[in-house]
């Protein structure tokens, strides 16, 4: 999948845009928060492991995205959006760690793909773009955590070079159910 401009946002192949590209297109910018909310709320409603037990409100998603976009402008984050036929089908972001001793590193906090686009390479394209952004930003280690039953995501991350460095058994609570919290990292210093 190739990166291209917003004028190609009506193509069938997933188009991966950065925050600046989304922001520069008035039509995409106007619909972004609402579309992101729909994706996140639908996925959580379906049991997805995105950090919420109940679907987030539109206001909560809007505040989250505003914070990520502000961090992106400051050079402390990357936000990517995936479009098919001009419709948002996925999004993901990483944030640089705030603690001064951790500033060379970032955490891949969310990658979410609309259920209608699962299995079409959208998650891989988003994650690969975010890894590229981290490399260009000088991030040394990109971390993430995932719920232990999220085998598809964990397999994707492993295939992109992430390695598991820890696990907290039965740490994630969803009602009465418990899941492992799996910690993964990608060391980006190897090419330096």
XYZ file of N, CA, C and O in Angstrom:
768
model
N 0.842 -1.175 0.000
C 0.000 0.000 0.000
C 0.880 1.228 0.000
O 1.790 1.323 0.775
N 0.546 2.139 -0.855
C 1.381 3.319 -0.986
C 0.729 4.508 -0.309
O -0.493 4.601 -0.242
N 1.571 5.393 0.177
C 1.077 6.648 0.710
C 0.843 7.578 -0.455
O 1.578 7.574 -1.422
N -0.179 8.369 -0.388
C -0.482 9.298 -1.467
C -1.206 10.504 -0.902
O -1.258 10.683 0.301
N -1.768 11.319 -1.748
C -2.402 12.548 -1.292
C -3.882 12.351 -1.040
O -4.472 11.352 -1.458
N -4.505 13.334 -0.407
C -5.934 13.240 -0.091
C -6.782 13.206 -1.352
O -7.895 12.722 -1.310
N -6.281 13.684 -2.481
C -7.078 13.641 -3.704
C -7.340 12.214 -4.152
O -8.254 11.956 -4.928
N -6.567 11.252 -3.655
C -6.775 9.848 -3.981
C -7.648 9.145 -2.949
O -7.796 7.931 -2.983
N -8.258 9.871 -2.035
C -8.980 9.265 -0.915
C -10.238 8.519 -1.340
O -10.901 7.936 -0.505
N -10.581 8.511 -2.610
C -11.755 7.767 -3.057
C -11.368 6.457 -3.744
O -12.204 5.791 -4.307
N -10.118 6.065 -3.694
C -9.659 4.810 -4.280
C -10.131 3.628 -3.448
O -10.453 3.767 -2.294
N -10.148 2.418 -4.037
C -10.538 1.194 -3.324
C -9.430 0.724 -2.388
O -9.696 0.195 -1.339
N -8.180 0.855 -2.776
C -7.052 0.428 -1.947
C -6.952 1.360 -0.739
O -7.113 2.567 -0.875
N -6.699 0.796 0.459
C -6.598 1.670 1.640
C -5.541 2.758 1.448
O -4.437 2.502 0.970
N -5.904 3.937 1.782
C -5.039 5.103 1.700
C -4.692 5.506 3.127
O -5.586 5.738 3.946
N -3.405 5.575 3.437
C -2.961 5.886 4.798
C -2.478 7.331 4.817
O -1.506 7.683 4.149
N -3.180 8.162 5.582
C -2.868 9.592 5.683
C -2.335 9.907 7.076
O -2.721 9.271 8.053
N -1.489 10.942 7.148
C -1.045 11.416 8.454
C -1.979 12.524 8.930
O -2.873 12.970 8.191
N -1.783 12.967 10.155
C -2.670 13.974 10.748
C -2.693 15.263 9.925
O -3.748 15.874 9.753
N -1.546 15.662 9.400
C -1.485 16.876 8.591
C -2.299 16.766 7.316
O -2.952 17.727 6.902
N -2.268 15.606 6.684
C -3.042 15.398 5.463
C -4.538 15.407 5.751
O -5.312 15.981 4.982
N -4.954 14.782 6.845
C -6.367 14.801 7.218
C -6.788 16.234 7.529
O -7.828 16.702 7.073
N -5.953 16.947 8.289
C -6.272 18.310 8.696
C -6.334 19.271 7.508
O -7.094 20.226 7.519
N -5.549 19.003 6.468
C -5.505 19.923 5.315
C -6.681 19.730 4.360
O -6.890 20.556 3.476
N -7.443 18.666 4.508
C -8.606 18.413 3.654
C -9.860 18.740 4.466
O -10.214 17.997 5.376
N -10.543 19.855 4.148
C -11.697 20.266 4.962
C -12.777 19.191 5.090
O -13.366 19.032 6.156
N -13.024 18.436 4.048
C -14.040 17.394 4.108
C -13.652 16.268 5.040
O -14.463 15.810 5.853
N -12.412 15.803 4.948
C -11.949 14.737 5.835
C -11.884 15.222 7.273
O -12.299 14.508 8.195
N -11.370 16.445 7.464
C -11.237 17.001 8.818
C -12.599 17.095 9.496
O -12.746 16.742 10.667
N -13.624 17.541 8.758
C -14.953 17.729 9.337
C -15.583 16.416 9.796
O -16.333 16.392 10.779
N -15.271 15.332 9.118
C -15.879 14.034 9.443
C -15.010 13.148 10.323
O -15.466 12.111 10.793
N -13.751 13.522 10.547
C -12.802 12.610 11.181
C -13.225 12.171 12.580
O -13.290 10.969 12.866
N -13.503 13.093 13.481
C -13.825 12.726 14.869
C -15.080 11.866 14.937
O -15.107 10.864 15.664
N -16.088 12.222 14.174
C -17.321 11.431 14.180
C -17.109 10.029 13.640
O -17.633 9.050 14.194
N -16.352 9.926 12.576
C -16.064 8.612 11.993
C -15.197 7.779 12.924
O -15.407 6.570 13.076
N -14.210 8.408 13.556
C -13.356 7.698 14.514
C -14.192 7.201 15.690
O -14.021 6.060 16.146
N -15.106 8.041 16.165
C -15.973 7.631 17.263
C -16.797 6.410 16.869
O -16.908 5.441 17.633
N -17.370 6.421 15.676
C -18.181 5.292 15.213
C -17.358 4.002 15.216
O -17.797 2.979 15.733
N -16.153 4.067 14.673
C -15.296 2.878 14.619
C -14.976 2.379 16.024
O -15.157 1.198 16.341
N -14.504 3.275 16.886
C -14.105 2.878 18.238
C -15.291 2.345 19.038
O -15.186 1.299 19.690
N -16.424 3.043 18.988
C -17.600 2.612 19.746
C -18.109 1.261 19.247
O -18.441 0.378 20.053
N -18.165 1.076 17.923
C -18.621 -0.208 17.373
C -17.690 -1.346 17.774
O -18.149 -2.435 18.122
N -16.382 -1.104 17.708
C -15.430 -2.154 18.076
C -15.552 -2.518 19.553
O -15.561 -3.698 19.909
N -15.648 -1.525 20.427
C -15.774 -1.794 21.862
C -17.092 -2.519 22.139
O -17.133 -3.480 22.919
N -18.151 -2.087 21.470
C -19.451 -2.759 21.622
C -19.332 -4.240 21.251
O -19.987 -5.092 21.845
N -18.478 -4.540 20.283
C -18.266 -5.913 19.846
C -17.243 -6.677 20.669
O -16.896 -7.806 20.337
N -16.707 -6.052 21.723
C -15.774 -6.736 22.617
C -14.307 -6.492 22.331
O -13.446 -7.153 22.905
N -13.991 -5.556 21.449
C -12.592 -5.285 21.104
C -11.814 -4.773 22.311
O -12.359 -4.109 23.192
N -10.527 -5.073 22.288
C -9.615 -4.710 23.376
C -8.962 -3.369 23.069
O -7.837 -3.307 22.597
N -9.677 -2.284 23.326
C -9.163 -0.948 23.039
C -9.044 -0.069 24.271
O -8.811 1.128 24.166
N -9.210 -0.645 25.446
C -9.035 0.115 26.670
C -10.323 0.598 27.312
O -10.278 1.193 28.383
N -11.452 0.360 26.667
C -12.737 0.737 27.238
C -13.554 -0.516 27.502
O -13.486 -1.480 26.746
N -14.354 -0.497 28.555
C -15.301 -1.578 28.815
C -16.616 -1.254 28.123
O -17.242 -2.110 27.514
N -17.034 0.005 28.212
C -18.230 0.494 27.531
C -17.786 1.388 26.378
O -16.730 2.031 26.466
N -18.571 1.480 25.311
C -18.182 2.348 24.188
C -17.953 3.786 24.661
O -18.726 4.313 25.471
N -16.879 4.408 24.173
C -16.611 5.790 24.562
C -17.640 6.735 23.940
O -18.219 6.432 22.895
N -17.850 7.879 24.593
C -18.761 8.887 24.043
C -18.064 9.645 22.918
O -16.824 9.637 22.804
N -18.852 10.315 22.114
C -18.290 11.134 21.036
C -17.389 12.222 21.613
O -16.327 12.519 21.047
N -17.793 12.817 22.741
C -16.977 13.857 23.366
C -15.636 13.296 23.849
O -14.598 13.935 23.687
N -15.653 12.098 24.434
C -14.418 11.480 24.914
C -13.457 11.218 23.758
O -12.259 11.501 23.845
N -13.973 10.699 22.658
C -13.129 10.441 21.488
C -12.621 11.758 20.919
O -11.445 11.871 20.551
N -13.472 12.777 20.872
C -13.045 14.088 20.381
C -11.911 14.665 21.209
O -10.922 15.177 20.653
N -12.020 14.585 22.529
C -10.949 15.084 23.412
C -9.664 14.283 23.224
O -8.567 14.843 23.169
N -9.808 12.965 23.106
C -8.642 12.106 22.880
C -7.923 12.510 21.591
O -6.711 12.716 21.579
N -8.673 12.645 20.509
C -8.074 13.005 19.222
C -7.479 14.408 19.244
O -6.408 14.631 18.663
N -8.137 15.347 19.915
C -7.578 16.699 20.039
C -6.215 16.643 20.721
O -5.270 17.316 20.297
N -6.098 15.831 21.774
C -4.826 15.694 22.482
C -3.756 15.061 21.617
O -2.598 15.502 21.623
N -4.126 14.044 20.842
C -3.155 13.382 19.972
C -2.708 14.327 18.861
O -1.516 14.421 18.556
N -3.639 15.061 18.278
C -3.284 16.014 17.219
C -2.366 17.103 17.769
O -1.375 17.476 17.130
N -2.654 17.609 18.962
C -1.782 18.622 19.577
C -0.387 18.049 19.813
O 0.619 18.727 19.549
N -0.311 16.813 20.297
C 0.992 16.173 20.516
C 1.716 15.951 19.187
O 2.942 16.080 19.114
N 0.964 15.648 18.136
C 1.567 15.474 16.807
C 2.195 16.781 16.338
O 3.333 16.788 15.843
N 1.485 17.866 16.519
C 2.017 19.184 16.122
C 3.279 19.532 16.898
O 4.163 20.209 16.385
N 3.375 19.056 18.140
C 4.545 19.326 18.980
C 5.686 18.342 18.712
O 6.743 18.455 19.326
N 5.475 17.371 17.825
C 6.498 16.380 17.528
C 6.542 15.231 18.517
O 7.503 14.464 18.531
N 5.505 15.104 19.329
C 5.482 14.083 20.376
C 4.512 12.941 20.088
O 4.210 12.140 20.979
N 4.023 12.859 18.855
C 3.061 11.815 18.514
C 3.004 11.653 17.002
O 3.519 12.483 16.249
N 2.348 10.595 16.605
C 1.989 10.388 15.206
C 0.593 9.814 15.177
O 0.265 8.920 15.961
N -0.227 10.325 14.286
C -1.584 9.850 14.079
C -1.718 9.487 12.612
O -1.319 10.264 11.741
N -2.251 8.320 12.350
C -2.489 7.862 10.984
C -3.953 7.464 10.836
O -4.570 6.951 11.767
N -4.501 7.708 9.641
C -5.883 7.375 9.328
C -5.918 6.606 8.014
O -5.197 6.946 7.075
N -6.737 5.574 7.957
C -6.876 4.750 6.753
C -8.248 4.998 6.128
O -9.266 4.938 6.824
N -8.247 5.254 4.825
C -9.478 5.520 4.083
C -9.635 4.545 2.930
O -8.656 4.191 2.275
N -10.881 4.128 2.683
C -11.249 3.366 1.501
C -12.495 4.046 0.940
O -13.464 4.278 1.666
N -12.452 4.387 -0.329
C -13.571 5.082 -0.975
C -13.986 6.337 -0.205
O -15.171 6.637 -0.075
N -13.007 7.059 0.333
C -13.281 8.294 1.044
C -13.862 8.104 2.437
O -14.212 9.075 3.097
N -13.965 6.860 2.904
C -14.545 6.554 4.212
C -13.439 6.099 5.154
O -12.624 5.241 4.811
N -13.413 6.674 6.365
C -12.445 6.268 7.379
C -12.734 4.823 7.778
O -13.853 4.490 8.155
N -11.700 3.951 7.669
C -11.862 2.552 8.044
C -10.885 2.139 9.144
O -10.933 1.009 9.622
N -10.002 3.045 9.549
C -9.065 2.711 10.612
C -8.238 3.898 11.034
O -8.107 4.876 10.288
N -7.705 3.819 12.244
C -6.836 4.864 12.749
C -5.904 4.273 13.784
O -6.185 3.218 14.360
N -4.790 4.927 13.981
C -3.832 4.498 14.984
C -2.930 5.649 15.362
O -2.799 6.623 14.602
N -2.337 5.551 16.541
C -1.416 6.609 16.961
C -0.435 6.085 17.991
O -0.681 5.090 18.665
N 0.708 6.775 18.060
C 1.656 6.589 19.157
C 1.895 7.937 19.809
O 1.716 8.972 19.186
N 2.281 7.881 21.085
C 2.627 9.074 21.856
C 4.004 8.883 22.487
O 4.298 7.814 23.026
N 4.803 9.933 22.412
C 6.109 9.910 23.076
C 5.863 9.907 24.586
O 4.933 10.537 25.082
N 6.690 9.178 25.325
C 6.568 9.162 26.785
C 6.877 10.548 27.343
O 7.788 11.227 26.869
N 6.122 10.965 28.350
C 6.276 12.299 28.928
C 7.432 12.395 29.919
O 8.066 13.452 30.033
N 7.720 11.328 30.642
C 8.778 11.346 31.652
C 10.114 11.673 30.980
O 10.478 11.056 29.976
N 10.869 12.640 31.498
C 12.119 13.056 30.846
C 13.084 11.911 30.548
O 13.723 11.908 29.496
N 13.180 10.941 31.427
C 14.108 9.832 31.203
C 13.595 8.830 30.159
O 14.342 7.945 29.740
N 12.330 9.002 29.740
C 11.739 8.097 28.755
C 11.469 8.791 27.414
O 10.914 8.185 26.500
N 11.858 10.050 27.273
C 11.542 10.839 26.070
C 12.040 10.242 24.758
O 11.431 10.493 23.723
N 13.107 9.451 24.747
C 13.520 8.874 23.460
C 12.569 7.779 22.948
O 12.742 7.287 21.849
N 11.565 7.425 23.745
C 10.718 6.288 23.431
C 9.261 6.712 23.292
O 8.868 7.784 23.745
N 8.459 5.849 22.667
C 7.039 6.144 22.473
C 6.228 4.876 22.643
O 6.754 3.763 22.541
N 4.930 5.045 22.890
C 4.015 3.935 23.071
C 2.960 3.954 21.980
O 2.285 4.973 21.785
N 2.834 2.854 21.260
C 1.777 2.678 20.265
C 0.506 2.398 21.055
O 0.340 1.308 21.612
N -0.352 3.405 21.172
C -1.468 3.310 22.108
C -2.727 2.700 21.522
O -3.447 1.995 22.210
N -3.026 2.986 20.260
C -4.230 2.416 19.660
C -4.010 2.179 18.176
O -3.433 3.011 17.483
N -4.499 1.043 17.708
C -4.683 0.769 16.291
C -6.067 0.144 16.212
O -6.318 -0.884 16.833
N -6.966 0.793 15.493
C -8.356 0.339 15.413
C -8.789 0.306 13.958
O -8.617 1.295 13.236
N -9.360 -0.811 13.540
C -9.823 -0.989 12.170
C -11.288 -1.395 12.197
O -11.663 -2.334 12.922
N -12.098 -0.699 11.432
C -13.521 -0.991 11.319
C -13.716 -2.465 10.967
O -12.983 -3.020 10.145
N -14.703 -3.096 11.581
C -14.950 -4.521 11.353
C -15.136 -4.838 9.868
O -14.731 -5.900 9.403
N -15.695 -3.912 9.096
C -15.920 -4.151 7.671
C -14.617 -4.237 6.878
O -14.602 -4.726 5.753
N -13.518 -3.770 7.466
C -12.222 -3.767 6.774
C -11.235 -4.755 7.356
O -10.075 -4.791 6.940
N -11.666 -5.582 8.306
C -10.759 -6.585 8.893
C -10.284 -7.546 7.809
O -11.026 -7.894 6.901
N -9.027 -7.948 7.918
C -8.465 -8.908 6.981
C -8.041 -8.329 5.644
O -7.672 -9.067 4.736
N -8.066 -7.000 5.510
C -7.722 -6.364 4.242
C -6.375 -5.643 4.292
O -6.049 -4.877 3.401
N -5.599 -5.862 5.352
C -4.275 -5.261 5.453
C -4.257 -3.846 5.989
O -3.208 -3.204 6.003
N -5.385 -3.350 6.464
C -5.463 -1.980 6.971
C -4.645 -1.832 8.250
O -3.863 -0.888 8.401
N -4.788 -2.764 9.191
C -4.027 -2.703 10.437
C -2.532 -2.767 10.179
O -1.751 -2.034 10.802
N -2.112 -3.620 9.264
C -0.692 -3.730 8.911
C -0.202 -2.409 8.306
O 0.867 -1.913 8.670
N -0.970 -1.843 7.393
C -0.556 -0.590 6.753
C -0.474 0.550 7.762
O 0.475 1.350 7.732
N -1.453 0.644 8.651
C -1.426 1.681 9.684
C -0.211 1.518 10.592
O 0.519 2.475 10.851
N 0.009 0.295 11.068
C 1.111 0.049 11.996
C 2.453 0.293 11.324
O 3.350 0.903 11.920
N 2.601 -0.150 10.085
C 3.860 0.078 9.358
C 4.116 1.573 9.174
O 5.254 2.041 9.329
N 3.071 2.335 8.862
C 3.232 3.785 8.711
C 3.631 4.424 10.037
O 4.493 5.315 10.074
N 3.024 3.974 11.138
C 3.362 4.508 12.457
C 4.795 4.157 12.848
O 5.501 4.977 13.440
N 5.247 2.961 12.496
C 6.638 2.580 12.760
C 7.571 3.485 11.960
O 8.575 3.981 12.490
N 7.248 3.725 10.696
C 8.061 4.628 9.876
C 8.119 6.025 10.459
O 9.186 6.664 10.481
N 6.983 6.508 10.948
C 6.951 7.830 11.584
C 7.841 7.851 12.825
O 8.555 8.831 13.076
N 7.806 6.772 13.607
C 8.635 6.692 14.815
C 10.117 6.718 14.443
O 10.917 7.421 15.083
N 10.479 5.990 13.412
C 11.881 5.995 12.963
C 12.308 7.398 12.554
O 13.370 7.877 12.960
N 11.466 8.073 11.765
C 11.797 9.432 11.314
C 11.848 10.425 12.469
O 12.584 11.406 12.421
N 11.077 10.171 13.525
C 11.064 11.057 14.702
C 12.213 10.762 15.653
O 12.363 11.437 16.672
N 13.022 9.753 15.347
C 14.145 9.407 16.212
C 13.764 8.596 17.436
O 14.543 8.513 18.390
N 12.573 7.997 17.421
C 12.161 7.148 18.540
C 13.105 5.951 18.596
O 13.395 5.325 17.579
N 13.582 5.636 19.793
C 14.506 4.514 19.957
C 13.780 3.188 20.175
O 14.141 2.176 19.586
N 12.782 3.187 21.053
C 12.016 1.971 21.326
C 10.537 2.334 21.281
O 10.095 3.263 21.956
N 9.794 1.578 20.481
C 8.349 1.731 20.385
C 7.728 0.577 21.154
O 8.040 -0.590 20.894
N 6.902 0.896 22.151
C 6.281 -0.126 22.980
C 4.787 -0.185 22.691
O 4.221 0.717 22.059
N 4.164 -1.239 23.175
C 2.711 -1.356 23.128
C 2.300 -2.401 24.138
O 3.123 -3.185 24.611
N 1.030 -2.388 24.480
C 0.487 -3.492 25.256
C -0.808 -3.916 24.604
O -1.473 -3.127 23.929
N -1.129 -5.193 24.755
C -2.330 -5.749 24.137
C -2.938 -6.764 25.086
O -2.238 -7.371 25.902
N -4.232 -6.940 24.956
C -4.911 -7.946 25.759
C -4.502 -9.315 25.225
O -4.420 -9.526 24.010
N -4.238 -10.248 26.122
C -3.704 -11.550 25.764
C -4.538 -12.361 24.800
O -4.012 -13.201 24.069
N -5.847 -12.126 24.750
C -6.694 -12.874 23.825
C -6.766 -12.238 22.441
O -7.407 -12.766 21.541
N -6.074 -11.123 22.259
C -6.102 -10.416 20.970
C -5.036 -11.025 20.048
O -4.058 -10.380 19.676
N -5.248 -12.288 19.691
C -4.230 -13.053 18.964
C -3.917 -12.478 17.587
O -2.772 -12.531 17.141
N -4.903 -11.925 16.906
C -4.647 -11.360 15.577
C -3.719 -10.151 15.679
O -2.758 -10.032 14.914
N -3.994 -9.259 16.623
C -3.137 -8.082 16.796
C -1.737 -8.496 17.228
O -0.740 -7.999 16.687
N -1.644 -9.417 18.183
C -0.326 -9.851 18.639
C 0.459 -10.507 17.512
O 1.668 -10.294 17.372
N -0.205 -11.278 16.662
C 0.457 -11.879 15.505
C 0.938 -10.827 14.519
O 2.047 -10.925 13.975
N 0.113 -9.799 14.295
C 0.510 -8.700 13.413
C 1.744 -8.005 13.965
O 2.723 -7.783 13.240
N 1.720 -7.676 15.252
C 2.856 -6.967 15.843
C 4.137 -7.811 15.775
O 5.198 -7.293 15.430
N 4.028 -9.100 16.055
C 5.203 -9.984 15.939
C 5.731 -9.990 14.505
O 6.940 -9.941 14.285
N 4.832 -10.038 13.531
C 5.265 -10.080 12.127
C 5.962 -8.795 11.703
O 6.711 -8.796 10.726
N 5.727 -7.714 12.428
C 6.376 -6.426 12.131
C 7.617 -6.193 12.992
O 8.197 -5.114 12.956
N 8.021 -7.195 13.761
C 9.273 -7.118 14.510
C 9.149 -6.869 15.996
O 10.155 -6.834 16.706
N 7.945 -6.675 16.510
C 7.771 -6.483 17.952
C 8.047 -7.801 18.669
O 7.729 -8.873 18.153
N 8.632 -7.706 19.858
C 8.874 -8.886 20.685
C 8.217 -8.672 22.051
O 8.182 -7.559 22.567
N 7.711 -9.755 22.603
C 7.095 -9.694 23.928
C 8.194 -9.569 24.970
O 9.179 -10.301 24.938
N 8.026 -8.629 25.893
C 9.002 -8.486 26.972
C 8.385 -8.669 28.347
O 9.086 -8.597 29.352
N 7.095 -8.936 28.414
C 6.467 -9.170 29.703
C 4.992 -9.450 29.574
O 4.375 -9.186 28.534
N 4.450 -9.987 30.665
C 3.035 -10.356 30.672
C 2.537 -10.306 32.109
O 3.187 -10.829 33.007
N 1.401 -9.674 32.315
C 0.745 -9.667 33.626
C -0.478 -10.580 33.527
O -1.458 -10.234 32.862
N -0.433 -11.751 34.155
C -1.552 -12.693 34.072
C -2.823 -12.123 34.699
O -2.786 -11.491 35.758
N -3.929 -12.314 34.021
C -5.266 -11.936 34.517
C -5.342 -10.483 34.998
O -6.063 -10.172 35.940
N -4.644 -9.593 34.335
C -4.550 -8.197 34.763
C -5.711 -7.345 34.250
O -6.158 -6.426 34.925
N -6.182 -7.633 33.049
C -7.245 -6.833 32.429
C -8.593 -7.392 32.865
O -8.875 -8.573 32.675
N -9.427 -6.515 33.444
C -10.732 -6.930 33.952
C -11.846 -6.372 33.073
O -11.957 -5.163 32.894
N -12.638 -7.274 32.524
C -13.830 -6.895 31.773
C -14.981 -7.645 32.435
O -15.202 -8.826 32.166
N -15.658 -6.939 33.347
C -16.669 -7.612 34.157
C -15.997 -8.685 34.995
O -14.995 -8.432 35.657
N -16.501 -9.890 34.905
C -15.941 -11.021 35.652
C -14.782 -11.689 34.907
O -14.049 -12.481 35.493
N -14.635 -11.382 33.638
C -13.564 -12.016 32.844
C -12.226 -11.327 33.095
O -12.171 -10.122 33.324
N -11.166 -12.113 33.016
C -9.809 -11.605 33.199
C -8.954 -12.052 32.025
O -9.095 -13.173 31.517
N -8.055 -11.157 31.600
C -7.164 -11.429 30.474
C -5.749 -11.005 30.843
O -5.550 -10.075 31.618
N -4.784 -11.660 30.236
C -3.394 -11.238 30.404
C -3.187 -9.892 29.708
O -3.831 -9.597 28.700
N -2.283 -9.099 30.244
C -1.817 -7.882 29.591
C -0.421 -8.210 29.063
O 0.464 -8.566 29.839
N -0.247 -8.109 27.748
C 1.000 -8.492 27.088
C 1.741 -7.229 26.669
O 1.169 -6.354 26.012
N 3.014 -7.124 27.053
C 3.852 -5.979 26.724
C 4.805 -6.365 25.592
O 5.470 -7.403 25.665
N 4.867 -5.515 24.568
C 5.736 -5.757 23.420
C 6.561 -4.513 23.129
O 6.176 -3.401 23.494
N 7.690 -4.731 22.448
C 8.566 -3.604 22.096
C 9.203 -3.854 20.738
O 9.381 -4.990 20.307
N 9.516 -2.753 20.069
C 10.246 -2.775 18.812
C 11.437 -1.847 18.989
O 11.272 -0.636 19.180
N 12.641 -2.405 18.962
C 13.851 -1.615 19.132
C 14.234 -1.026 17.777
O 14.599 -1.762 16.854
N 14.138 0.273 17.657
C 14.424 0.974 16.398
C 15.865 1.479 16.327
O 16.239 2.108 15.346
N 16.672 1.177 17.343
C 18.063 1.661 17.380
C 18.984 0.814 16.510
O 20.100 1.250 16.216
N 18.550 -0.341 16.103
C 19.448 -1.273 15.403
C 20.037 -0.700 14.126
O 21.127 -1.068 13.739
N 19.362 0.222 13.457
C 19.867 0.790 12.212
C 20.734 2.023 12.415
O 21.231 2.601 11.458
N 20.942 2.414 13.655
C 21.691 3.662 13.912
C 23.137 3.411 14.156
O 23.599 2.462 14.629
